[in-house]
Amino acid sequence: EVNRQLELSATALLMEVARREDDWQRIRSRVQNSFEIYQLAAPAAQVAAVQSPDALDAARLGVLIEQLNGERTLQEVVRESSIPEFYIYSTMRALLDANLIKPVSLEDKRQLGERLRGKFQMERAAEVFRSILADEPENAEVRKRLLLYLERKKSSAEELVPHYLQLAQHARAQSNTAEQREYLHRLVELSPNSLEARGELVRLALEGDKDREWIKALHVFLECVQRA
């Protein structure tokens, strides 16, 4: 009898895990960007009346509504809240489906980022810059501002390398060889075996018609290929 109860409990647990995973997939299909910044699209009292299977209780919903003020990314809301992430996302999905909240405009994000930067609230400004880049990944000026902050706080290579690569690609599109080379060198300092960066350095050396430079760059590139 005990074994039977354990089997039933395990089955129920597995079914609940599968249900929760399905719920997460549906939520993520609606709330895709954790760097998005939301604001109310209706009076707070109307927003507080939202109904959903996993909706928050009135007190916690009130706290969440206060944070949807057009100045915090969803990631910040989750990080600063004591409310479990699943329930925040589930409620956000219900609010979006009911058109009770909306993302702030790109221009408002730009103004918010500059306002926070002017107040030296760089951690929050960086969150806004990430939000802008989610909408506008080709915005090199915003990426440079974010990168400057990340370098000063000595962020990990995993976080820095994609920004170096994006800025190197932007510099190439602008035919700015010096800037492209600078970002590629910064990249390979952190990720020496990056084939994409090493290949670009070979190409730049060839275009510069400097035999010793391109031969050395090619040699390093081939070593990286062998290690890959």
PDB file of C-alpha atoms in Angstrom, residues 102-224:
ATOM      1  CA  LYS A 102       2.247  47.897 -22.753  1.00  0.00           C
ATOM      2  CA  PRO A 103       5.976  48.295 -23.511  1.00  0.00           C
ATOM      3  CA  VAL A 104       7.344  51.815 -23.359  1.00  0.00           C
ATOM      4  CA  SER A 105       8.432  53.352 -26.656  1.00  0.00           C
ATOM      5  CA  LEU A 106      11.998  53.180 -27.903  1.00  0.00           C
ATOM      6  CA  GLU A 107      12.318  56.956 -27.613  1.00  0.00           C
ATOM      7  CA  ASP A 108      11.160  56.840 -23.986  1.00  0.00           C
ATOM      8  CA  LYS A 109      13.785  54.171 -23.320  1.00  0.00           C
ATOM      9  CA  ARG A 110      16.492  56.374 -24.842  1.00  0.00           C
ATOM     10  CA  GLN A 111      15.454  59.310 -22.668  1.00  0.00           C
ATOM     11  CA  LEU A 112      15.280  57.113 -19.558  1.00  0.00           C
ATOM     12  CA  GLY A 113      18.738  55.674 -20.210  1.00  0.00           C
ATOM     13  CA  GLU A 114      20.280  59.121 -20.606  1.00  0.00           C
ATOM     14  CA  ARG A 115      18.447  60.422 -17.533  1.00  0.00           C
ATOM     15  CA  LEU A 116      19.749  57.569 -15.382  1.00  0.00           C
ATOM     16  CA  ARG A 117      23.245  57.964 -16.823  1.00  0.00           C
ATOM     17  CA  GLY A 118      23.151  61.665 -15.991  1.00  0.00           C
ATOM     18  CA  LYS A 119      22.292  60.750 -12.393  1.00  0.00           C
ATOM     19  CA  PHE A 120      25.183  58.248 -12.335  1.00  0.00           C
ATOM     20  CA  GLN A 121      22.745  55.377 -11.795  1.00  0.00           C
ATOM     21  CA  MET A 122      24.787  53.268 -14.163  1.00  0.00           C
ATOM     22  CA  GLU A 123      23.530  49.850 -13.118  1.00  0.00           C
ATOM     23  CA  ARG A 124      19.961  50.864 -13.904  1.00  0.00           C
ATOM     24  CA  ALA A 125      21.047  52.718 -17.040  1.00  0.00           C
ATOM     25  CA  ALA A 126      22.764  49.529 -18.212  1.00  0.00           C
ATOM     26  CA  GLU A 127      19.481  47.641 -17.852  1.00  0.00           C
ATOM     27  CA  VAL A 128      17.800  50.245 -20.057  1.00  0.00           C
ATOM     28  CA  PHE A 129      20.616  50.039 -22.614  1.00  0.00           C
ATOM     29  CA  ARG A 130      20.092  46.269 -22.775  1.00  0.00           C
ATOM     30  CA  SER A 131      16.393  46.875 -23.355  1.00  0.00           C
ATOM     31  CA  ILE A 132      17.158  49.278 -26.209  1.00  0.00           C
ATOM     32  CA  LEU A 133      19.579  46.795 -27.780  1.00  0.00           C
ATOM     33  CA  ALA A 134      16.944  44.057 -27.646  1.00  0.00           C
ATOM     34  CA  ASP A 135      14.842  46.292 -29.919  1.00  0.00           C
ATOM     35  CA  GLU A 136      17.691  47.922 -31.820  1.00  0.00           C
ATOM     36  CA  PRO A 137      20.766  45.616 -31.839  1.00  0.00           C
ATOM     37  CA  GLU A 138      22.517  47.739 -34.482  1.00  0.00           C
ATOM     38  CA  ASN A 139      22.610  50.808 -32.194  1.00  0.00           C
ATOM     39  CA  ALA A 140      26.382  51.077 -31.807  1.00  0.00           C
ATOM     40  CA  GLU A 141      26.348  54.188 -29.600  1.00  0.00           C
ATOM     41  CA  VAL A 142      24.140  52.557 -26.984  1.00  0.00           C
ATOM     42  CA  ARG A 143      26.207  49.371 -27.163  1.00  0.00           C
ATOM     43  CA  LYS A 144      29.398  51.378 -26.552  1.00  0.00           C
ATOM     44  CA  ARG A 145      27.844  53.006 -23.475  1.00  0.00           C
ATOM     45  CA  LEU A 146      26.805  49.627 -22.127  1.00  0.00           C
ATOM     46  CA  LEU A 147      30.225  48.154 -22.924  1.00  0.00           C
ATOM     47  CA  LEU A 148      32.011  50.975 -21.107  1.00  0.00           C
ATOM     48  CA  TYR A 149      29.989  50.184 -17.984  1.00  0.00           C
ATOM     49  CA  LEU A 150      30.625  46.440 -18.313  1.00  0.00           C
ATOM     50  CA  GLU A 151      34.367  46.962 -18.736  1.00  0.00           C
ATOM     51  CA  ARG A 152      34.545  49.224 -15.691  1.00  0.00           C
ATOM     52  CA  LYS A 153      32.792  46.651 -13.533  1.00  0.00           C
ATOM     53  CA  LYS A 154      35.083  43.938 -14.957  1.00  0.00           C
ATOM     54  CA  SER A 155      32.318  41.771 -16.362  1.00  0.00           C
ATOM     55  CA  SER A 156      32.991  38.245 -17.546  1.00  0.00           C
ATOM     56  CA  ALA A 157      34.334  37.397 -21.002  1.00  0.00           C
ATOM     57  CA  GLU A 158      31.047  35.652 -21.699  1.00  0.00           C
ATOM     58  CA  GLU A 159      29.227  38.971 -21.336  1.00  0.00           C
ATOM     59  CA  LEU A 160      31.822  41.192 -23.053  1.00  0.00           C
ATOM     60  CA  VAL A 161      32.726  39.127 -26.129  1.00  0.00           C
ATOM     61  CA  PRO A 162      29.342  39.401 -27.938  1.00  0.00           C
ATOM     62  CA  HIS A 163      29.508  43.199 -27.630  1.00  0.00           C
ATOM     63  CA  TYR A 164      33.045  43.340 -29.032  1.00  0.00           C
ATOM     64  CA  LEU A 165      31.933  41.166 -31.941  1.00  0.00           C
ATOM     65  CA  GLN A 166      28.863  43.294 -32.682  1.00  0.00           C
ATOM     66  CA  LEU A 167      30.889  46.507 -32.578  1.00  0.00           C
ATOM     67  CA  ALA A 168      33.614  45.018 -34.792  1.00  0.00           C
ATOM     68  CA  GLN A 169      30.948  44.033 -37.324  1.00  0.00           C
ATOM     69  CA  HIS A 170      29.441  47.524 -37.164  1.00  0.00           C
ATOM     70  CA  ALA A 171      32.866  49.115 -37.687  1.00  0.00           C
ATOM     71  CA  ARG A 172      33.458  46.896 -40.723  1.00  0.00           C
ATOM     72  CA  ALA A 173      30.092  47.947 -42.186  1.00  0.00           C
ATOM     73  CA  GLN A 174      31.175  51.569 -41.682  1.00  0.00           C
ATOM     74  CA  SER A 175      34.576  50.854 -43.285  1.00  0.00           C
ATOM     75  CA  ASN A 176      36.234  51.895 -40.028  1.00  0.00           C
ATOM     76  CA  THR A 177      39.215  49.529 -40.102  1.00  0.00           C
ATOM     77  CA  ALA A 178      40.997  50.996 -37.078  1.00  0.00           C
ATOM     78  CA  GLU A 179      37.947  50.635 -34.839  1.00  0.00           C
ATOM     79  CA  GLN A 180      37.216  47.158 -36.163  1.00  0.00           C
ATOM     80  CA  ARG A 181      40.769  46.041 -35.411  1.00  0.00           C
ATOM     81  CA  GLU A 182      40.584  47.545 -31.919  1.00  0.00           C
ATOM     82  CA  TYR A 183      37.442  45.589 -31.003  1.00  0.00           C
ATOM     83  CA  LEU A 184      38.768  42.383 -32.556  1.00  0.00           C
ATOM     84  CA  HIS A 185      41.967  42.633 -30.505  1.00  0.00           C
ATOM     85  CA  ARG A 186      39.955  43.219 -27.347  1.00  0.00           C
ATOM     86  CA  LEU A 187      37.865  40.192 -28.242  1.00  0.00           C
ATOM     87  CA  VAL A 188      40.788  37.820 -28.769  1.00  0.00           C
ATOM     88  CA  GLU A 189      42.364  38.947 -25.497  1.00  0.00           C
ATOM     89  CA  LEU A 190      39.327  37.434 -23.771  1.00  0.00           C
ATOM     90  CA  SER A 191      38.572  34.671 -26.261  1.00  0.00           C
ATOM     91  CA  PRO A 192      41.872  33.713 -27.949  1.00  0.00           C
ATOM     92  CA  ASN A 193      40.352  30.833 -29.920  1.00  0.00           C
ATOM     93  CA  SER A 194      37.555  32.826 -31.576  1.00  0.00           C
ATOM     94  CA  LEU A 195      37.742  31.666 -35.196  1.00  0.00           C
ATOM     95  CA  GLU A 196      35.519  34.491 -36.398  1.00  0.00           C
ATOM     96  CA  ALA A 197      37.719  37.176 -34.823  1.00  0.00           C
ATOM     97  CA  ARG A 198      40.963  35.517 -35.888  1.00  0.00           C
ATOM     98  CA  GLY A 199      39.690  35.129 -39.454  1.00  0.00           C
ATOM     99  CA  GLU A 200      38.780  38.804 -39.598  1.00  0.00           C
ATOM    100  CA  LEU A 201      42.233  39.773 -38.339  1.00  0.00           C
ATOM    101  CA  VAL A 202      43.776  37.713 -41.146  1.00  0.00           C
ATOM    102  CA  ARG A 203      41.561  39.503 -43.672  1.00  0.00           C
ATOM    103  CA  LEU A 204      42.498  42.930 -42.276  1.00  0.00           C
ATOM    104  CA  ALA A 205      46.202  42.062 -42.410  1.00  0.00           C
ATOM    105  CA  LEU A 206      45.871  40.914 -46.018  1.00  0.00           C
ATOM    106  CA  GLU A 207      44.050  44.102 -46.972  1.00  0.00           C
ATOM    107  CA  GLY A 208      46.782  46.096 -45.253  1.00  0.00           C
ATOM    108  CA  ASP A 209      49.335  44.349 -47.489  1.00  0.00           C
ATOM    109  CA  LYS A 210      51.710  43.712 -44.578  1.00  0.00           C
ATOM    110  CA  ASP A 211      53.320  40.353 -45.190  1.00  0.00           C
ATOM    111  CA  ARG A 212      54.679  39.691 -41.713  1.00  0.00           C
ATOM    112  CA  GLU A 213      51.424  40.756 -40.062  1.00  0.00           C
ATOM    113  CA  TRP A 214      49.122  38.589 -42.166  1.00  0.00           C
ATOM    114  CA  ILE A 215      51.446  35.575 -42.010  1.00  0.00           C
ATOM    115  CA  LYS A 216      51.482  35.810 -38.218  1.00  0.00           C
ATOM    116  CA  ALA A 217      47.690  36.297 -38.119  1.00  0.00           C
ATOM    117  CA  LEU A 218      47.200  33.318 -40.427  1.00  0.00           C
ATOM    118  CA  HIS A 219      49.489  31.164 -38.301  1.00  0.00           C
ATOM    119  CA  VAL A 220      47.479  31.969 -35.149  1.00  0.00           C
ATOM    120  CA  PHE A 221      44.216  31.367 -37.009  1.00  0.00           C
ATOM    121  CA  LEU A 222      45.357  27.907 -38.135  1.00  0.00           C
ATOM    122  CA  GLU A 223      46.383  27.043 -34.576  1.00  0.00           C
ATOM    123  CA  CYS A 224      42.889  27.992 -33.413  1.00  0.00           C
TER     124      CYS A 224
END
